[in-house]
Amino acid sequence: MALFDRNQRQRSPFCSTATFVAFAALCLLGLWVASSPEAVPAAMSLASSEKAAARADVKEEDSSIDATNTVKQGSANVVAETTASAGDARGDQASSSRDQTFDDENGRTEGGELVKPGSGGGDTDAAAGKGAEEAAAETDASKDAGGLDAKESAEQAAATDAKERGAVAGRGTPKNLTFEFDDENGKMDGVDLVKDDGNKTRISEESAKVEGAALTVKPVGKSAAAAATDTDAASTTASTTSSDEEKRQDGGEQRLPAAEALPTVQAELLTERAAQNGSFTTQAAESTEEKKNRAETKKKKGKKKAAGGAASAASAASAWKLCNSSAGADYIPCLDNEAAIKKLKTDKHYEHRERHCPGEAPTCLVPAPPEYRDPIRWPHSRDKIWYHNVPHTGLAEYKGHQNWVKVSGGHLTFPGGGTQFKHGALRYIDLIQGALPAVAWGRRSRVVLDVGCGVASFGGYLFDRDALTMSLAPKDEHEAQVQFALERGIPAISAVMGTQRLPFPGGVFDVVHCARCRVPWHIDGGMLLLELNRLLRPGGVFVWSATPVYQKLPDDVEIWDEMVKLTEAMCWEMLTRTKHTVDDQVGVAIFRKPENNGCYDKRTQKEPALCEPSDDPNAAWNIKLRACMHRVPEDPSVRGARWPELWPARLGKAPYWLDSSQTGVYGKPAPEDFAADLAHWRKVVRSSYLAGMGIDWKTVRNVMDMRAVYGGLAAALREMKVWVMNVVTIDSPDTLPVIYERGLFGIYHDWCESFSTYPRSYDLLHADHLFSKLKPRCKVLPVVVEVDRILRPNGKLIVRDDKATVDEIQSVVRSLQWEVRMTVSKNKEAMLCARKTTWRPTEVETR
């Protein structure tokens, strides 16, 4: 009674009971309203969401995922866009408060609770955010202390804690929707999704503030990535914006989980932070040591330059200009250096076709042909290409009667012939198989070198026999022959057998082929044929198809006699010599390199000489040719002592000459390192590159891994209709022999210089921690310019590197008017996916 005014009269027991009952009912109603999301008015939800969005705007960004306005998944373009009516929002409110979980082949994506904006105030929001942060901290601590089991337990505890806190807080919206992106396992947890910036669409909490929004995808054509079914998880709404051509191909709409439609990328990258070269030396060290051993007095000019930061790169890129070169749209800086070529004292040994790089790497852009268009897709491109992409008719006029190439309307067509196989490359390939069944294309003989390849029809049709061919030819009067090959989707490089070793390790090719390649093998003590001897595996074969094999003209007879003498002195065994028939009009001679040193030890003549033991057959970067032969390895544990596994078994097995006593690139015993690298890239390709990067792989044929280690990326892409040029940089561990041993191919290169390929050669370039490792020696800007030169319009670049380097690259490609499709960063590591556009400047540089 003390609670009432003493002058107020006392109430009856009945009134007291009624008051108590009414008060209890109101309390129960209030609890029900607070706990039931269906009872929250839409106006309250939207108001709460707007407050949460305002708080998110001022939150400092630690890491972000950028998706462009046209992010493709499989063949679908996805653009984040919130389009939901108030009725839709109310209808889907219940599902928006559920835990969103997305499963794939490799793992489980648990994004915590994707909750709709509720009536919870700032305190509840802060509590939910604090709970997530505390759970993340516990997860990190558990990972450090207890390994995998502790990590999983901590993740479960964090998810449960966040879930409980969300319920207690009345399911208020957390400050940020967070995911961790792990393209090895399909996980997303812990990376902030933030708002639009520049020409990227960053997905944020604001895009999810309309209750019940669902992710909708309009696929372009049919793709496996667009085959996902409906989900009850709440997410943002997306609509498709595409080109007119893509819109004509649009199919019906499909609804995908947010976790699947967003690019899935990796937070914990397989990096080399604590790794060294292991038991591997580098090509630079091998070549330098070789030069010292030869007592050469000339010192290689250093290319060390101070690395520029993002600001200086952006400044240098502020005014792009077109290159001023007589080569025009076909400009290759290291092969079209007119000033250096003019200074040559002789071109007797094709010195003018060799690499002569400018002192300063170019920063100008190469123009595209006026009517350039997206290339024809493989395998149709093997038979025809767009004329305006490679507008050269000289080769068709000169070699048309030999079925190299013909002009047909708006196309250049390739009947599959060549000087030595007018009736088609496949028939010729089978002729070789018939002459030597042991060649076993695609089983024993997997990696082939085709010297003087022409338009590379031989290598193009060896794909049908599951053999991989490195085709090479000089940039000479047979205009654009290598460019034709690359436009057709066939591997090729511009190179010449002149005065220097080819940029490959010793003893890696199963077969070397020459069909009327116009190489004078027998001159200068057989120096050029001895270079092939360096490249061939012990037991490998040289297939020579030329007029001296089957014609009786005086010059042909003389050359044949010289070749017989030379090959016998080299201990090569002639396995077969076929004469031409009226139908085939071709003859083939096949020689085999010895598998042991018995013949070398029994030779009565000492020419060609055996190389000094100090002469490294793997040293190949700017190394002069020498007329000598290397002894065959006899130690059974050494590379070259025996033939690799048959294809395809050799792809996934560590080479026999890698043993556990050797340290791999990533710090593990070499065989374990090899296996871990393969497992890593298989998971990345399956979980991220094929499904989450928005890349239409039907448009991808020519791929370059700019810094390959063991060739794991190429191995992981084996089932795709692509080929991968594996580049091992000269200052990286020399793992190129490992790549060849597993049935893949590649090349040595220094990315401080231009690559020996034509502009617009590749559909996709991949750079894993390349640019940051180049910074001590050269600037990033010219390397990105070289990437722009090599990549086709609409081609993709994937960069994985430290965040500062990725930011620098991003600023440069944006200045090039590229489309930055996605970036992700965490723990100072980052990844970028960008698409080159057709933009070119109009101003031409002055000479």
Short mmCIF file of N, CA and C in Angstrom, two decimals, residues 450-599:
data_model
loop_
_atom_site.label_atom_id
_atom_site.label_comp_id
_atom_site.label_asym_id
_atom_site.label_seq_id
_atom_site.Cartn_x
_atom_site.Cartn_y
_atom_site.Cartn_z
N ASP A 450 58.76 -28.82 -82.31
CA ASP A 450 58.66 -28.70 -83.77
C ASP A 450 59.44 -27.47 -84.21
N VAL A 451 60.58 -27.71 -84.87
CA VAL A 451 61.47 -26.63 -85.29
C VAL A 451 61.09 -26.19 -86.69
N GLY A 452 60.96 -24.86 -86.89
CA GLY A 452 60.54 -24.37 -88.20
C GLY A 452 59.12 -24.80 -88.50
N CYS A 453 58.21 -24.44 -87.60
CA CYS A 453 56.88 -25.04 -87.56
C CYS A 453 55.93 -24.53 -88.63
N GLY A 454 56.26 -23.43 -89.31
CA GLY A 454 55.29 -22.86 -90.24
C GLY A 454 54.08 -22.34 -89.48
N VAL A 455 52.89 -22.73 -89.90
CA VAL A 455 51.66 -22.31 -89.20
C VAL A 455 51.26 -23.31 -88.14
N ALA A 456 52.14 -24.26 -87.82
CA ALA A 456 52.01 -25.19 -86.69
C ALA A 456 50.87 -26.19 -86.84
N SER A 457 50.57 -26.58 -88.06
CA SER A 457 49.53 -27.60 -88.24
C SER A 457 49.95 -28.94 -87.66
N PHE A 458 51.24 -29.26 -87.70
CA PHE A 458 51.73 -30.51 -87.12
C PHE A 458 51.38 -30.56 -85.63
N GLY A 459 51.74 -29.51 -84.91
CA GLY A 459 51.41 -29.46 -83.48
C GLY A 459 49.92 -29.36 -83.24
N GLY A 460 49.21 -28.66 -84.11
CA GLY A 460 47.77 -28.52 -83.93
C GLY A 460 47.03 -29.84 -84.01
N TYR A 461 47.48 -30.72 -84.89
CA TYR A 461 46.80 -32.01 -85.05
C TYR A 461 47.37 -33.09 -84.12
N LEU A 462 48.53 -32.85 -83.54
CA LEU A 462 49.02 -33.78 -82.52
C LEU A 462 48.16 -33.74 -81.27
N PHE A 463 47.38 -32.68 -81.08
CA PHE A 463 46.42 -32.68 -79.98
C PHE A 463 45.46 -33.86 -80.10
N ASP A 464 45.14 -34.25 -81.33
CA ASP A 464 44.25 -35.40 -81.54
C ASP A 464 44.89 -36.70 -81.10
N ARG A 465 46.19 -36.72 -80.93
CA ARG A 465 46.91 -37.92 -80.47
C ARG A 465 47.39 -37.74 -79.02
N ASP A 466 46.86 -36.70 -78.35
CA ASP A 466 47.18 -36.42 -76.95
C ASP A 466 48.66 -36.14 -76.73
N ALA A 467 49.29 -35.52 -77.71
CA ALA A 467 50.69 -35.09 -77.58
C ALA A 467 50.73 -33.56 -77.59
N LEU A 468 51.68 -33.00 -76.86
CA LEU A 468 51.80 -31.55 -76.67
C LEU A 468 53.05 -31.05 -77.39
N THR A 469 52.89 -30.06 -78.26
CA THR A 469 53.98 -29.63 -79.12
C THR A 469 54.35 -28.18 -78.87
N MET A 470 55.64 -27.95 -78.64
CA MET A 470 56.18 -26.60 -78.59
C MET A 470 56.67 -26.27 -79.99
N SER A 471 55.94 -25.41 -80.69
CA SER A 471 56.28 -25.05 -82.06
C SER A 471 57.06 -23.74 -82.05
N LEU A 472 58.11 -23.69 -82.84
CA LEU A 472 58.88 -22.44 -82.91
C LEU A 472 59.29 -22.14 -84.33
N ALA A 473 59.35 -20.87 -84.62
CA ALA A 473 59.79 -20.38 -85.92
C ALA A 473 60.20 -18.93 -85.74
N PRO A 474 61.11 -18.43 -86.57
CA PRO A 474 61.54 -17.03 -86.43
C PRO A 474 60.51 -16.08 -87.00
N LYS A 475 60.62 -14.84 -86.61
CA LYS A 475 59.83 -13.78 -87.21
C LYS A 475 60.58 -13.34 -88.46
N ASP A 476 60.22 -13.95 -89.59
CA ASP A 476 61.00 -13.73 -90.82
C ASP A 476 60.09 -13.43 -92.00
N GLU A 477 60.57 -13.74 -93.19
CA GLU A 477 59.81 -13.39 -94.39
C GLU A 477 58.51 -14.18 -94.52
N HIS A 478 58.41 -15.31 -93.80
CA HIS A 478 57.13 -16.02 -93.74
C HIS A 478 56.24 -15.28 -92.75
N GLU A 479 55.74 -14.16 -93.15
CA GLU A 479 55.11 -13.22 -92.23
C GLU A 479 54.04 -13.88 -91.38
N ALA A 480 54.13 -13.61 -90.09
CA ALA A 480 53.09 -13.94 -89.12
C ALA A 480 52.80 -15.42 -88.98
N GLN A 481 53.74 -16.32 -89.33
CA GLN A 481 53.45 -17.75 -89.23
C GLN A 481 53.17 -18.16 -87.79
N VAL A 482 53.95 -17.65 -86.85
CA VAL A 482 53.70 -17.97 -85.45
C VAL A 482 52.43 -17.28 -84.96
N GLN A 483 52.16 -16.08 -85.47
CA GLN A 483 50.92 -15.39 -85.10
C GLN A 483 49.70 -16.17 -85.60
N PHE A 484 49.80 -16.73 -86.80
CA PHE A 484 48.73 -17.60 -87.29
C PHE A 484 48.51 -18.76 -86.34
N ALA A 485 49.60 -19.38 -85.90
CA ALA A 485 49.49 -20.54 -85.00
C ALA A 485 48.77 -20.16 -83.71
N LEU A 486 49.18 -19.07 -83.08
CA LEU A 486 48.57 -18.67 -81.81
C LEU A 486 47.11 -18.27 -81.99
N GLU A 487 46.81 -17.59 -83.08
CA GLU A 487 45.41 -17.22 -83.35
C GLU A 487 44.56 -18.47 -83.56
N ARG A 488 45.16 -19.53 -84.07
CA ARG A 488 44.45 -20.80 -84.25
C ARG A 488 44.27 -21.56 -82.94
N GLY A 489 44.97 -21.13 -81.87
CA GLY A 489 44.89 -21.83 -80.60
C GLY A 489 45.93 -22.92 -80.45
N ILE A 490 47.07 -22.77 -81.14
CA ILE A 490 48.13 -23.77 -81.13
C ILE A 490 49.37 -23.16 -80.47
N PRO A 491 50.03 -23.87 -79.56
CA PRO A 491 51.21 -23.32 -78.88
C PRO A 491 52.33 -23.01 -79.86
N ALA A 492 52.96 -21.85 -79.69
CA ALA A 492 54.08 -21.47 -80.55
C ALA A 492 54.81 -20.28 -79.95
N ILE A 493 56.10 -20.17 -80.25
CA ILE A 493 56.89 -19.01 -79.85
C ILE A 493 57.73 -18.56 -81.05
N SER A 494 58.11 -17.30 -81.02
CA SER A 494 59.01 -16.77 -82.04
C SER A 494 60.45 -16.96 -81.57
N ALA A 495 61.18 -17.81 -82.24
CA ALA A 495 62.58 -18.09 -81.86
C ALA A 495 63.30 -18.62 -83.08
N VAL A 496 64.62 -18.56 -83.02
CA VAL A 496 65.43 -19.01 -84.14
C VAL A 496 66.62 -19.80 -83.60
N MET A 497 67.04 -20.78 -84.35
CA MET A 497 68.26 -21.49 -84.02
C MET A 497 69.41 -20.73 -84.66
N GLY A 498 70.05 -19.88 -83.86
CA GLY A 498 71.09 -19.02 -84.38
C GLY A 498 72.41 -19.23 -83.67
N THR A 499 72.71 -18.33 -82.74
CA THR A 499 74.00 -18.40 -82.04
C THR A 499 73.86 -18.75 -80.57
N GLN A 500 72.63 -18.80 -80.06
CA GLN A 500 72.43 -19.04 -78.63
C GLN A 500 71.53 -20.26 -78.39
N ARG A 501 71.69 -20.82 -77.21
CA ARG A 501 70.85 -21.94 -76.83
C ARG A 501 69.39 -21.51 -76.76
N LEU A 502 68.50 -22.43 -77.10
CA LEU A 502 67.07 -22.18 -76.95
C LEU A 502 66.73 -22.18 -75.45
N PRO A 503 65.70 -21.43 -75.04
CA PRO A 503 65.42 -21.25 -73.60
C PRO A 503 64.69 -22.43 -72.95
N PHE A 504 65.27 -23.61 -73.10
CA PHE A 504 64.72 -24.82 -72.50
C PHE A 504 65.82 -25.58 -71.77
N PRO A 505 65.48 -26.37 -70.77
CA PRO A 505 66.51 -27.18 -70.11
C PRO A 505 66.99 -28.30 -71.01
N GLY A 506 68.05 -28.95 -70.61
CA GLY A 506 68.56 -30.08 -71.38
C GLY A 506 67.77 -31.36 -71.10
N GLY A 507 67.68 -32.22 -72.13
CA GLY A 507 67.08 -33.54 -71.97
C GLY A 507 65.63 -33.56 -71.57
N VAL A 508 64.77 -32.75 -72.21
CA VAL A 508 63.37 -32.67 -71.79
C VAL A 508 62.36 -33.06 -72.88
N PHE A 509 62.76 -33.03 -74.15
CA PHE A 509 61.80 -33.32 -75.22
C PHE A 509 61.86 -34.80 -75.60
N ASP A 510 60.69 -35.39 -75.74
CA ASP A 510 60.59 -36.79 -76.14
C ASP A 510 60.89 -36.96 -77.63
N VAL A 511 60.44 -35.99 -78.40
CA VAL A 511 60.61 -36.01 -79.86
C VAL A 511 60.96 -34.60 -80.33
N VAL A 512 61.89 -34.50 -81.27
CA VAL A 512 62.14 -33.24 -81.98
C VAL A 512 61.83 -33.49 -83.45
N HIS A 513 61.09 -32.58 -84.04
CA HIS A 513 60.60 -32.77 -85.41
C HIS A 513 61.02 -31.60 -86.29
N CYS A 514 61.41 -31.91 -87.51
CA CYS A 514 61.75 -30.88 -88.49
C CYS A 514 61.24 -31.33 -89.85
N ALA A 515 60.29 -30.59 -90.41
CA ALA A 515 59.77 -30.88 -91.74
C ALA A 515 60.12 -29.71 -92.65
N ARG A 516 61.15 -29.90 -93.46
CA ARG A 516 61.60 -28.83 -94.36
C ARG A 516 61.78 -27.52 -93.59
N CYS A 517 62.43 -27.59 -92.42
CA CYS A 517 62.54 -26.43 -91.55
C CYS A 517 63.67 -25.48 -91.98
N ARG A 518 64.38 -25.81 -93.04
CA ARG A 518 65.41 -24.95 -93.62
C ARG A 518 66.55 -24.63 -92.65
N VAL A 519 66.83 -25.54 -91.75
CA VAL A 519 67.95 -25.37 -90.82
C VAL A 519 69.14 -26.15 -91.35
N PRO A 520 70.28 -25.51 -91.54
CA PRO A 520 71.46 -26.21 -92.06
C PRO A 520 72.15 -27.00 -90.94
N TRP A 521 71.63 -28.18 -90.66
CA TRP A 521 72.08 -28.96 -89.51
C TRP A 521 73.56 -29.34 -89.57
N HIS A 522 74.08 -29.52 -90.74
CA HIS A 522 75.41 -30.11 -90.88
C HIS A 522 76.56 -29.10 -90.85
N ILE A 523 76.28 -27.80 -90.90
CA ILE A 523 77.37 -26.83 -90.99
C ILE A 523 77.91 -26.48 -89.60
N ASP A 524 79.03 -25.78 -89.58
CA ASP A 524 79.65 -25.32 -88.33
C ASP A 524 79.87 -26.45 -87.34
N GLY A 525 80.32 -27.58 -87.86
CA GLY A 525 80.59 -28.72 -86.97
C GLY A 525 79.33 -29.33 -86.39
N GLY A 526 78.20 -29.08 -87.05
CA GLY A 526 76.94 -29.65 -86.56
C GLY A 526 76.42 -28.95 -85.32
N MET A 527 76.77 -27.69 -85.13
CA MET A 527 76.44 -27.00 -83.89
C MET A 527 74.93 -26.97 -83.62
N LEU A 528 74.13 -26.76 -84.66
CA LEU A 528 72.69 -26.66 -84.47
C LEU A 528 72.08 -28.03 -84.14
N LEU A 529 72.57 -29.07 -84.79
CA LEU A 529 72.07 -30.41 -84.47
C LEU A 529 72.51 -30.82 -83.06
N LEU A 530 73.66 -30.35 -82.65
CA LEU A 530 74.12 -30.63 -81.29
C LEU A 530 73.25 -29.91 -80.25
N GLU A 531 72.65 -28.80 -80.63
CA GLU A 531 71.69 -28.15 -79.74
C GLU A 531 70.44 -29.01 -79.57
N LEU A 532 70.02 -29.65 -80.65
CA LEU A 532 68.91 -30.59 -80.53
C LEU A 532 69.30 -31.77 -79.65
N ASN A 533 70.54 -32.19 -79.77
CA ASN A 533 71.03 -33.29 -78.93
C ASN A 533 70.94 -32.91 -77.45
N ARG A 534 71.23 -31.65 -77.14
CA ARG A 534 71.10 -31.18 -75.75
C ARG A 534 69.66 -31.24 -75.27
N LEU A 535 68.73 -30.93 -76.14
CA LEU A 535 67.32 -30.84 -75.76
C LEU A 535 66.63 -32.19 -75.69
N LEU A 536 67.10 -33.15 -76.46
CA LEU A 536 66.45 -34.48 -76.51
C LEU A 536 66.74 -35.28 -75.25
N ARG A 537 65.73 -36.03 -74.80
CA ARG A 537 65.96 -37.00 -73.74
C ARG A 537 66.88 -38.11 -74.25
N PRO A 538 67.67 -38.71 -73.39
CA PRO A 538 68.35 -39.95 -73.79
C PRO A 538 67.31 -40.99 -74.23
N GLY A 539 67.46 -41.49 -75.44
CA GLY A 539 66.47 -42.40 -76.01
C GLY A 539 65.40 -41.69 -76.82
N GLY A 540 65.41 -40.37 -76.83
CA GLY A 540 64.45 -39.62 -77.63
C GLY A 540 64.80 -39.66 -79.10
N VAL A 541 63.84 -39.28 -79.96
CA VAL A 541 64.04 -39.41 -81.40
C VAL A 541 63.95 -38.07 -82.10
N PHE A 542 64.70 -37.96 -83.21
CA PHE A 542 64.67 -36.81 -84.09
C PHE A 542 64.03 -37.26 -85.40
N VAL A 543 62.90 -36.65 -85.76
CA VAL A 543 62.17 -36.97 -86.98
C VAL A 543 62.49 -35.90 -88.00
N TRP A 544 63.16 -36.31 -89.06
CA TRP A 544 63.59 -35.37 -90.09
C TRP A 544 62.87 -35.70 -91.40
N SER A 545 62.09 -34.74 -91.87
CA SER A 545 61.34 -34.91 -93.11
C SER A 545 61.75 -33.79 -94.05
N ALA A 546 62.61 -34.13 -95.02
CA ALA A 546 63.16 -33.10 -95.91
C ALA A 546 63.58 -33.76 -97.22
N THR A 547 63.76 -32.95 -98.24
CA THR A 547 64.10 -33.50 -99.55
C THR A 547 65.38 -34.32 -99.56
N PRO A 548 66.42 -34.02 -98.76
CA PRO A 548 67.61 -34.89 -98.78
C PRO A 548 67.31 -36.33 -98.37
N VAL A 549 66.20 -36.55 -97.67
CA VAL A 549 65.85 -37.90 -97.22
C VAL A 549 65.41 -38.76 -98.40
N TYR A 550 64.75 -38.15 -99.39
CA TYR A 550 64.14 -38.97 -100.44
C TYR A 550 64.44 -38.52 -101.86
N GLN A 551 65.09 -37.37 -102.06
CA GLN A 551 65.40 -36.93 -103.42
C GLN A 551 66.86 -37.22 -103.77
N LYS A 552 67.15 -37.28 -105.06
CA LYS A 552 68.49 -37.61 -105.55
C LYS A 552 69.16 -36.46 -106.28
N LEU A 553 68.67 -35.26 -106.09
CA LEU A 553 69.34 -34.11 -106.68
C LEU A 553 70.71 -33.94 -106.04
N PRO A 554 71.71 -33.42 -106.77
CA PRO A 554 73.09 -33.34 -106.24
C PRO A 554 73.17 -32.68 -104.87
N ASP A 555 72.49 -31.56 -104.70
CA ASP A 555 72.54 -30.86 -103.40
C ASP A 555 71.94 -31.71 -102.30
N ASP A 556 70.85 -32.40 -102.61
CA ASP A 556 70.20 -33.23 -101.61
C ASP A 556 71.08 -34.41 -101.22
N VAL A 557 71.71 -35.00 -102.19
CA VAL A 557 72.60 -36.14 -101.91
C VAL A 557 73.77 -35.70 -101.04
N GLU A 558 74.32 -34.52 -101.33
CA GLU A 558 75.45 -34.01 -100.55
C GLU A 558 75.05 -33.77 -99.10
N ILE A 559 73.89 -33.15 -98.92
CA ILE A 559 73.42 -32.87 -97.56
C ILE A 559 73.16 -34.17 -96.81
N TRP A 560 72.55 -35.14 -97.49
CA TRP A 560 72.26 -36.42 -96.83
C TRP A 560 73.56 -37.12 -96.37
N ASP A 561 74.55 -37.12 -97.23
CA ASP A 561 75.82 -37.76 -96.87
C ASP A 561 76.46 -37.08 -95.65
N GLU A 562 76.40 -35.75 -95.60
CA GLU A 562 76.94 -35.02 -94.46
C GLU A 562 76.16 -35.33 -93.18
N MET A 563 74.85 -35.45 -93.32
CA MET A 563 74.02 -35.75 -92.15
C MET A 563 74.32 -37.16 -91.62
N VAL A 564 74.52 -38.10 -92.50
CA VAL A 564 74.83 -39.46 -92.06
C VAL A 564 76.15 -39.48 -91.29
N LYS A 565 77.16 -38.80 -91.79
CA LYS A 565 78.45 -38.74 -91.10
C LYS A 565 78.31 -38.10 -89.72
N LEU A 566 77.57 -36.99 -89.68
CA LEU A 566 77.42 -36.25 -88.43
C LEU A 566 76.65 -37.07 -87.39
N THR A 567 75.54 -37.66 -87.78
CA THR A 567 74.73 -38.41 -86.82
C THR A 567 75.47 -39.65 -86.33
N GLU A 568 76.26 -40.28 -87.18
CA GLU A 568 77.06 -41.42 -86.72
C GLU A 568 78.12 -40.98 -85.71
N ALA A 569 78.75 -39.83 -85.97
CA ALA A 569 79.74 -39.32 -85.02
C ALA A 569 79.10 -38.93 -83.70
N MET A 570 77.82 -38.56 -83.72
CA MET A 570 77.09 -38.20 -82.50
C MET A 570 76.50 -39.42 -81.80
N CYS A 571 76.74 -40.61 -82.38
CA CYS A 571 76.21 -41.86 -81.83
C CYS A 571 74.69 -41.94 -81.93
N TRP A 572 74.10 -41.17 -82.85
CA TRP A 572 72.68 -41.32 -83.10
C TRP A 572 72.46 -42.54 -83.99
N GLU A 573 71.47 -43.32 -83.67
CA GLU A 573 71.12 -44.51 -84.46
C GLU A 573 69.97 -44.18 -85.40
N MET A 574 70.16 -44.46 -86.70
CA MET A 574 69.07 -44.25 -87.64
C MET A 574 68.14 -45.45 -87.57
N LEU A 575 66.93 -45.22 -87.07
CA LEU A 575 65.98 -46.31 -86.87
C LEU A 575 65.25 -46.68 -88.14
N THR A 576 64.94 -45.68 -88.96
CA THR A 576 64.20 -45.96 -90.19
C THR A 576 64.38 -44.81 -91.17
N ARG A 577 64.24 -45.16 -92.44
CA ARG A 577 64.24 -44.15 -93.51
C ARG A 577 63.21 -44.59 -94.53
N THR A 578 62.14 -43.84 -94.65
CA THR A 578 61.07 -44.19 -95.56
C THR A 578 61.17 -43.34 -96.81
N LYS A 579 60.93 -43.97 -97.96
CA LYS A 579 60.92 -43.25 -99.23
C LYS A 579 59.50 -42.80 -99.54
N HIS A 580 59.40 -41.71 -100.27
CA HIS A 580 58.09 -41.20 -100.57
C HIS A 580 57.37 -42.08 -101.58
N THR A 581 56.05 -42.05 -101.52
CA THR A 581 55.22 -42.72 -102.51
C THR A 581 54.56 -41.65 -103.37
N VAL A 582 53.88 -42.09 -104.40
CA VAL A 582 53.21 -41.14 -105.29
C VAL A 582 52.15 -40.37 -104.53
N ASP A 583 51.45 -41.06 -103.60
CA ASP A 583 50.38 -40.40 -102.85
C ASP A 583 50.92 -39.45 -101.79
N ASP A 584 51.87 -39.93 -100.99
CA ASP A 584 52.34 -39.13 -99.87
C ASP A 584 53.38 -38.09 -100.27
N GLN A 585 54.19 -38.41 -101.26
CA GLN A 585 55.22 -37.49 -101.74
C GLN A 585 56.08 -36.96 -100.60
N VAL A 586 56.48 -37.85 -99.71
CA VAL A 586 57.27 -37.45 -98.56
C VAL A 586 58.12 -38.62 -98.10
N GLY A 587 59.26 -38.31 -97.52
CA GLY A 587 60.10 -39.32 -96.92
C GLY A 587 60.52 -38.87 -95.54
N VAL A 588 60.75 -39.83 -94.64
CA VAL A 588 61.06 -39.52 -93.25
C VAL A 588 62.25 -40.35 -92.80
N ALA A 589 63.20 -39.69 -92.12
CA ALA A 589 64.30 -40.38 -91.47
C ALA A 589 64.18 -40.14 -89.98
N ILE A 590 64.31 -41.21 -89.17
CA ILE A 590 64.15 -41.10 -87.72
C ILE A 590 65.43 -41.60 -87.05
N PHE A 591 66.01 -40.72 -86.22
CA PHE A 591 67.25 -41.02 -85.50
C PHE A 591 66.96 -41.06 -84.00
N ARG A 592 67.72 -41.87 -83.27
CA ARG A 592 67.55 -41.96 -81.81
C ARG A 592 68.83 -41.59 -81.09
N LYS A 593 68.69 -40.76 -80.08
CA LYS A 593 69.81 -40.37 -79.22
C LYS A 593 70.18 -41.55 -78.30
N PRO A 594 71.47 -41.78 -78.03
CA PRO A 594 71.86 -42.93 -77.19
C PRO A 594 71.33 -42.82 -75.76
N GLU A 595 71.09 -43.98 -75.14
CA GLU A 595 70.59 -44.04 -73.77
C GLU A 595 71.70 -44.25 -72.74
N ASN A 596 72.93 -44.46 -73.23
CA ASN A 596 74.07 -44.62 -72.33
C ASN A 596 75.32 -44.08 -73.02
N ASN A 597 76.45 -44.17 -72.34
CA ASN A 597 77.70 -43.57 -72.85
C ASN A 597 78.60 -44.57 -73.55
N GLY A 598 78.10 -45.80 -73.79
CA GLY A 598 78.94 -46.82 -74.40
C GLY A 598 79.51 -46.40 -75.74
N CYS A 599 78.69 -45.84 -76.60
CA CYS A 599 79.14 -45.43 -77.93
C CYS A 599 80.15 -44.29 -77.84
#
